[in-house]
Coordinates of C-alpha atoms in Angstrom, one line a residue:
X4 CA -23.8 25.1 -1.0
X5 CA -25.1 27.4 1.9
X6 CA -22.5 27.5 4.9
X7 CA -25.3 26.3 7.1
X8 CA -24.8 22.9 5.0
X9 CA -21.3 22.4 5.4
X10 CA -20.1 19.4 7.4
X11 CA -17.9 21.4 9.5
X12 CA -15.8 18.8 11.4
X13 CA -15.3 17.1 7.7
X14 CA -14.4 20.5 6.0
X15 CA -11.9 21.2 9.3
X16 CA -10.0 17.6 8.6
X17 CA -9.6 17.6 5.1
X18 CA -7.5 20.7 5.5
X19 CA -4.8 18.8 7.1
X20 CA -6.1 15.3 5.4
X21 CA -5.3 16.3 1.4
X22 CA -2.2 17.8 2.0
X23 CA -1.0 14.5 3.9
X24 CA -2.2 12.1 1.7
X25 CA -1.4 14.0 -1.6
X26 CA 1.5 16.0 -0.6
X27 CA 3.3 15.3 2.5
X28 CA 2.5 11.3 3.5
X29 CA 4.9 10.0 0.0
X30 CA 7.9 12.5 0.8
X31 CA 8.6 11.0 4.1
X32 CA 9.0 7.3 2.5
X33 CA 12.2 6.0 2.8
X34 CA 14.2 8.7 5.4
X35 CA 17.2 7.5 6.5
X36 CA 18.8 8.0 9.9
X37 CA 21.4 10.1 8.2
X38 CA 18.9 12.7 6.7
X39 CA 17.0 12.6 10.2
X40 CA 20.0 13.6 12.2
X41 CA 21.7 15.6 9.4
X42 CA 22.4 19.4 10.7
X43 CA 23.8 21.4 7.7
X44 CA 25.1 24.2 10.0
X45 CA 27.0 23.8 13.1
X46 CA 25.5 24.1 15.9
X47 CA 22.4 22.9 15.5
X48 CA 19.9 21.3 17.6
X49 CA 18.7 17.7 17.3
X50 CA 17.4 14.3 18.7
X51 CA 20.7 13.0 20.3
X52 CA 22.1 10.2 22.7
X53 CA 21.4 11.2 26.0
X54 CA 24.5 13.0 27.5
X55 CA 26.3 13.8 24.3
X56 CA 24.2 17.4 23.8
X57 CA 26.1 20.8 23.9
X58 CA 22.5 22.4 24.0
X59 CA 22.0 24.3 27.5
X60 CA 19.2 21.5 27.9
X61 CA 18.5 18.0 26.8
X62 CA 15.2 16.8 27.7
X63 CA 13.4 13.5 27.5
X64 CA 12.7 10.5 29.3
X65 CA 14.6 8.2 27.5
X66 CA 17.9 7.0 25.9
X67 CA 17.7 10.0 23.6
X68 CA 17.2 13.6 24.5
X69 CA 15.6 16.8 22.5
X70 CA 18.0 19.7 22.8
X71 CA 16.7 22.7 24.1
X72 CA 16.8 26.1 26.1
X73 CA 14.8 28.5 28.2
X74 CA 14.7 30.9 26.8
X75 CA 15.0 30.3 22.5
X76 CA 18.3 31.9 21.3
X77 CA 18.0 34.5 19.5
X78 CA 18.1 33.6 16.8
X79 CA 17.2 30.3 17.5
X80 CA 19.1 27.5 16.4
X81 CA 18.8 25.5 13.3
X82 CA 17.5 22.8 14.2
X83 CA 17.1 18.7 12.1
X84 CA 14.5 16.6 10.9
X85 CA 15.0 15.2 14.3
X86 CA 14.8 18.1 16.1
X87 CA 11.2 18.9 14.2
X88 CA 9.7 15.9 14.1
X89 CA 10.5 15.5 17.5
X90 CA 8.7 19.1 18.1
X91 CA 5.3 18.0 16.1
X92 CA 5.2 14.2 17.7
X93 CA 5.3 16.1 21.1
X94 CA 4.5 19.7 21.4
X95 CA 1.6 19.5 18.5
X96 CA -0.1 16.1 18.7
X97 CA 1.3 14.2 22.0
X98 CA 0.2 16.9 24.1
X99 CA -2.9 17.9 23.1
X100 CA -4.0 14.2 22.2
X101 CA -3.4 14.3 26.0
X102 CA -5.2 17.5 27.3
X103 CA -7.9 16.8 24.2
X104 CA -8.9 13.2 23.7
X105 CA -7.9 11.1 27.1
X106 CA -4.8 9.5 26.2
X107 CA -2.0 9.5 28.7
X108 CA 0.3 12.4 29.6
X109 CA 2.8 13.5 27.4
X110 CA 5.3 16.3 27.6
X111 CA 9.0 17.3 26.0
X112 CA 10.6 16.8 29.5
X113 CA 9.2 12.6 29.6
X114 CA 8.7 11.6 26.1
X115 CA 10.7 8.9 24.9
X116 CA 12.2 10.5 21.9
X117 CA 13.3 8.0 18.6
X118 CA 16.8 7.5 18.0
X119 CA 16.0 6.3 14.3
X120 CA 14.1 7.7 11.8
X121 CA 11.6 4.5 11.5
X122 CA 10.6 5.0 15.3
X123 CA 9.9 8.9 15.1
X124 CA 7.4 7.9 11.7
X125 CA 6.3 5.6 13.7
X126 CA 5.6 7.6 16.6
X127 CA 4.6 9.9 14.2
X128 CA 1.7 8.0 12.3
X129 CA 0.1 6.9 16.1
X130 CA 0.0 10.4 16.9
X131 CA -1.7 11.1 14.0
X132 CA -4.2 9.1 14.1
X133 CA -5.0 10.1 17.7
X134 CA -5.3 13.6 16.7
X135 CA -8.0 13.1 13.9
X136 CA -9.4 9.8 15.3
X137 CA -10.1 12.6 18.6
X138 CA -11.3 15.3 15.8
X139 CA -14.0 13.0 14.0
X140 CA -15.5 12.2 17.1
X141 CA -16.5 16.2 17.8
X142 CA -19.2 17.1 17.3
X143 CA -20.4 21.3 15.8
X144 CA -21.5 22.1 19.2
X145 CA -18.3 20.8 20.6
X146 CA -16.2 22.2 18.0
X147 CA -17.5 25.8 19.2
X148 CA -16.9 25.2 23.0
X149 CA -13.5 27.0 24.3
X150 CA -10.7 25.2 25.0
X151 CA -10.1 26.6 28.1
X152 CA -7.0 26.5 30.4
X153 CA -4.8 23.6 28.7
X154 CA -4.6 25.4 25.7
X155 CA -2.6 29.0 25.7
X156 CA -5.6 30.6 24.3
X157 CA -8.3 29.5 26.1
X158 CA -10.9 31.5 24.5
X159 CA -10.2 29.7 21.5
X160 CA -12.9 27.6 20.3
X161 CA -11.8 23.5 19.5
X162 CA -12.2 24.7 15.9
X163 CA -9.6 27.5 15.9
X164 CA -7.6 24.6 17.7
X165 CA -7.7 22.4 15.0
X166 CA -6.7 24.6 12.4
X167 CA -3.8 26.0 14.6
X168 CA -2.7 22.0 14.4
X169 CA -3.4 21.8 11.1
X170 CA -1.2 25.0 10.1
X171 CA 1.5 23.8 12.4
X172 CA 1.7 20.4 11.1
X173 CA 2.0 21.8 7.2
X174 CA 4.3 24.6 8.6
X175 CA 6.7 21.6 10.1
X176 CA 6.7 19.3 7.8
X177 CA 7.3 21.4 5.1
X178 CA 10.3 22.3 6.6
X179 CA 11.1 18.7 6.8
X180 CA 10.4 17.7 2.8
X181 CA 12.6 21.0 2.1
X182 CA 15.5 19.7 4.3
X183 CA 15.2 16.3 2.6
X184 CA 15.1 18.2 -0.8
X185 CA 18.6 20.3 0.3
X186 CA 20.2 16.8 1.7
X187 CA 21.6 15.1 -1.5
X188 CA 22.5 18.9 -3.1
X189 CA 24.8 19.2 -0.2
X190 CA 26.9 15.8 0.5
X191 CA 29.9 15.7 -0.6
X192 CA 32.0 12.5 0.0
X193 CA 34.2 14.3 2.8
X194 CA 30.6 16.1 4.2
X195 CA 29.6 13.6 6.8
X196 CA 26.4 13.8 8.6
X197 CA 26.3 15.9 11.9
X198 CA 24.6 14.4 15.1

Protein backbone atom coordinates (compact mmCIF):
# COMPACT_ATOMS: atom_id res chain seq x y z
CA UNK A 1 0.00 0.00 0.00
CA UNK A 2 1.48 3.45 -1.17
CA UNK A 3 1.39 6.15 1.76
CA UNK A 4 -0.78 8.24 -0.39
CA UNK A 5 -3.51 5.41 0.20
CA UNK A 6 -3.48 5.30 3.82
CA UNK A 7 -6.56 6.42 5.71
CA UNK A 8 -4.63 8.63 7.82
CA UNK A 9 -7.15 9.60 10.54
CA UNK A 10 -7.98 5.53 10.79
CA UNK A 11 -4.21 4.61 10.94
CA UNK A 12 -3.76 7.71 13.73
CA UNK A 13 -6.78 5.90 16.00
CA UNK A 14 -5.94 2.57 15.85
CA UNK A 15 -2.72 3.37 17.51
CA UNK A 16 -4.36 4.12 20.70
CA UNK A 17 -7.58 1.88 19.69
CA UNK A 18 -5.62 -1.90 19.72
CA UNK A 19 -3.79 -1.31 22.57
CA UNK A 20 -7.17 -0.41 24.52
CA UNK A 21 -9.22 -2.84 23.36
CA UNK A 22 -6.58 -5.69 23.38
CA UNK A 23 -4.36 -4.69 26.10
CA UNK A 24 -5.36 -2.02 28.39
CA UNK A 25 -9.56 -1.86 28.40
CA UNK A 26 -9.65 -5.90 30.39
CA UNK A 27 -6.90 -4.85 33.01
CA UNK A 28 -8.94 -2.13 34.42
CA UNK A 29 -12.02 -4.53 35.12
CA UNK A 30 -12.79 -4.88 38.54
CA UNK A 31 -10.37 -2.06 40.48
CA UNK A 32 -11.27 -1.60 43.71
CA UNK A 33 -11.20 1.63 45.71
CA UNK A 34 -8.34 0.17 47.76
CA UNK A 35 -6.04 -0.36 44.67
CA UNK A 36 -7.20 3.16 43.33
CA UNK A 37 -6.05 5.05 46.45
CA UNK A 38 -3.30 2.51 47.45
CA UNK A 39 0.23 4.57 47.72
CA UNK A 40 3.05 2.03 48.36
CA UNK A 41 5.48 4.70 49.61
CA UNK A 42 4.79 7.37 51.92
CA UNK A 43 4.18 10.38 50.89
CA UNK A 44 2.57 10.07 47.92
CA UNK A 45 0.25 11.97 46.08
CA UNK A 46 -3.41 11.02 45.41
CA UNK A 47 -7.21 11.76 44.85
CA UNK A 48 -8.22 12.63 48.46
CA UNK A 49 -11.10 14.11 50.64
CA UNK A 50 -11.00 17.64 50.31
CA UNK A 51 -8.99 19.13 53.27
CA UNK A 52 -7.29 16.05 54.42
CA UNK A 53 -4.09 16.61 51.80
CA UNK A 54 -0.55 17.28 53.17
CA UNK A 55 0.36 18.17 49.43
CA UNK A 56 1.38 22.01 49.18
CA UNK A 57 -1.85 22.11 46.97
CA UNK A 58 -5.10 20.35 46.56
CA UNK A 59 -7.08 21.22 43.68
CA UNK A 60 -10.52 20.49 42.34
CA UNK A 61 -13.92 21.70 42.36
CA UNK A 62 -15.42 19.14 44.27
CA UNK A 63 -15.61 17.01 47.44
CA UNK A 64 -12.31 15.48 46.44
CA UNK A 65 -9.09 17.19 45.63
CA UNK A 66 -5.94 16.20 43.28
CA UNK A 67 -2.73 16.84 45.19
CA UNK A 68 -0.35 19.03 43.68
CA UNK A 69 2.50 21.66 43.66
CA UNK A 70 3.98 24.49 41.62
CA UNK A 71 6.65 23.69 40.94
CA UNK A 72 7.02 19.39 40.70
CA UNK A 73 9.38 18.22 43.55
CA UNK A 74 12.15 17.11 42.60
CA UNK A 75 11.90 14.24 42.42
CA UNK A 76 8.42 14.25 42.07
CA UNK A 77 6.24 12.39 44.18
CA UNK A 78 4.97 8.91 43.68
CA UNK A 79 1.90 9.31 43.00
CA UNK A 80 -1.64 6.45 42.90
CA UNK A 81 -3.90 5.10 40.45
CA UNK A 82 -5.89 7.96 41.64
CA UNK A 83 -3.51 10.41 41.30
CA UNK A 84 -2.98 9.16 37.42
CA UNK A 85 -6.07 8.53 36.39
CA UNK A 86 -7.03 11.70 37.69
CA UNK A 87 -4.00 13.32 35.51
CA UNK A 88 -5.23 11.53 32.03
CA UNK A 89 -9.21 12.21 32.72
CA UNK A 90 -8.09 15.91 33.04
CA UNK A 91 -4.87 17.12 31.81
CA UNK A 92 -4.93 14.61 28.62
CA UNK A 93 -8.53 14.19 27.42
CA UNK A 94 -10.78 16.76 29.56
CA UNK A 95 -8.87 19.61 28.47
CA UNK A 96 -8.23 19.20 25.10
CA UNK A 97 -11.81 17.59 24.43
CA UNK A 98 -12.34 21.28 25.58
CA UNK A 99 -9.90 23.40 23.56
CA UNK A 100 -10.34 20.60 20.51
CA UNK A 101 -13.89 19.40 20.07
CA UNK A 102 -16.47 22.10 21.85
CA UNK A 103 -17.25 20.47 24.92
CA UNK A 104 -17.32 22.54 28.07
CA UNK A 105 -14.32 23.81 30.05
CA UNK A 106 -12.34 21.65 31.97
CA UNK A 107 -9.24 22.21 34.09
CA UNK A 108 -7.35 20.48 37.31
CA UNK A 109 -8.23 23.56 39.42
CA UNK A 110 -12.54 22.87 38.74
CA UNK A 111 -12.91 19.32 37.86
CA UNK A 112 -14.84 17.27 39.98
CA UNK A 113 -12.44 14.54 40.81
CA UNK A 114 -13.95 10.69 41.68
CA UNK A 115 -13.71 9.57 45.08
CA UNK A 116 -14.27 5.80 43.93
CA UNK A 117 -12.70 3.97 41.46
CA UNK A 118 -16.12 3.19 39.42
CA UNK A 119 -16.60 7.13 39.00
CA UNK A 120 -13.02 7.89 37.72
CA UNK A 121 -13.64 4.73 34.92
CA UNK A 122 -16.50 6.21 34.45
CA UNK A 123 -15.31 9.56 33.89
CA UNK A 124 -12.72 7.91 32.21
CA UNK A 125 -14.67 5.99 29.45
CA UNK A 126 -16.80 9.55 28.53
CA UNK A 127 -13.67 11.17 28.12
CA UNK A 128 -12.71 8.70 25.94
CA UNK A 129 -15.08 8.59 23.70
CA UNK A 130 -14.99 12.42 23.41
CA UNK A 131 -11.47 12.27 22.39
CA UNK A 132 -11.81 9.78 19.43
CA UNK A 133 -15.56 10.58 18.76
CA UNK A 134 -13.59 14.44 18.17
CA UNK A 135 -10.72 12.51 16.22
CA UNK A 136 -13.01 10.59 13.62
CA UNK A 137 -14.71 13.56 12.72
CA UNK A 138 -11.09 15.24 11.26
CA UNK A 139 -10.65 15.31 8.37
CA UNK A 140 -6.49 14.93 6.37
CA UNK A 141 -6.68 18.56 5.73
CA UNK A 142 -7.65 19.27 9.32
CA UNK A 143 -5.38 16.82 10.72
CA UNK A 144 -2.35 18.90 9.10
CA UNK A 145 -3.60 22.38 10.38
CA UNK A 146 -1.59 23.67 13.57
CA UNK A 147 -2.90 23.59 16.72
CA UNK A 148 -2.16 26.89 17.56
CA UNK A 149 -2.13 28.72 20.95
CA UNK A 150 -4.19 26.17 23.32
CA UNK A 151 -1.87 23.66 22.78
CA UNK A 152 1.94 24.24 24.17
CA UNK A 153 3.25 23.58 20.86
CA UNK A 154 1.36 25.43 18.62
CA UNK A 155 3.19 24.62 15.48
CA UNK A 156 2.18 21.25 16.03
CA UNK A 157 -0.08 19.88 13.52
CA UNK A 158 -3.65 18.07 15.04
CA UNK A 159 -1.81 14.89 13.95
CA UNK A 160 1.40 15.20 16.11
CA UNK A 161 -1.51 16.09 18.73
CA UNK A 162 -3.04 12.96 18.51
CA UNK A 163 -0.24 10.84 18.79
CA UNK A 164 1.18 12.97 21.80
CA UNK A 165 -2.46 11.69 23.42
CA UNK A 166 -2.04 8.52 22.23
CA UNK A 167 1.64 8.09 23.79
CA UNK A 168 0.48 9.72 26.88
CA UNK A 169 -2.56 7.63 27.41
CA UNK A 170 -0.30 4.15 26.87
CA UNK A 171 2.47 5.85 28.99
CA UNK A 172 -0.24 6.40 32.01
CA UNK A 173 -2.02 3.66 31.96
CA UNK A 174 0.69 1.45 31.78
CA UNK A 175 1.69 2.74 34.82
CA UNK A 176 -1.59 2.00 36.23
CA UNK A 177 -1.82 -2.00 35.08
CA UNK A 178 1.87 -2.21 36.61
CA UNK A 179 0.65 -0.75 39.99
CA UNK A 180 -2.37 -3.13 39.87
CA UNK A 181 0.14 -5.92 39.00
CA UNK A 182 2.58 -4.83 42.30
CA UNK A 183 -0.82 -4.48 44.56
CA UNK A 184 -1.52 -8.07 45.75
CA UNK A 185 2.62 -8.86 45.78
CA UNK A 186 2.75 -6.30 48.48
CA UNK A 187 -0.32 -6.56 51.09
CA UNK A 188 0.36 -8.04 53.92
CA UNK A 189 -2.51 -8.42 56.46
CA UNK A 190 -0.98 -5.59 58.80
CA UNK A 191 -0.16 -3.41 55.22
CA UNK A 192 -3.28 -1.37 54.98
CA UNK A 193 -4.04 0.79 52.16
CA UNK A 194 -2.66 4.48 52.25
CA UNK A 195 -5.08 7.41 51.32
Amino acid sequence: MEADDLEWNRTLREQWEFHWDHQVRARLDGLTDDEYFWLPVPNGWSVRPRGSSTAPLQIGGGDFAIDYAFPTPVPAPFTSIAWRLGHVIVGVLAARNAAHFGVPAASYDTWEYAGSAATALDQFETQLDTWLTGVRTLSEAELRIPVGPKEPYPEASMADLVLHIHRELIHHLSEVCLLRDLYPHTRTATNGATR
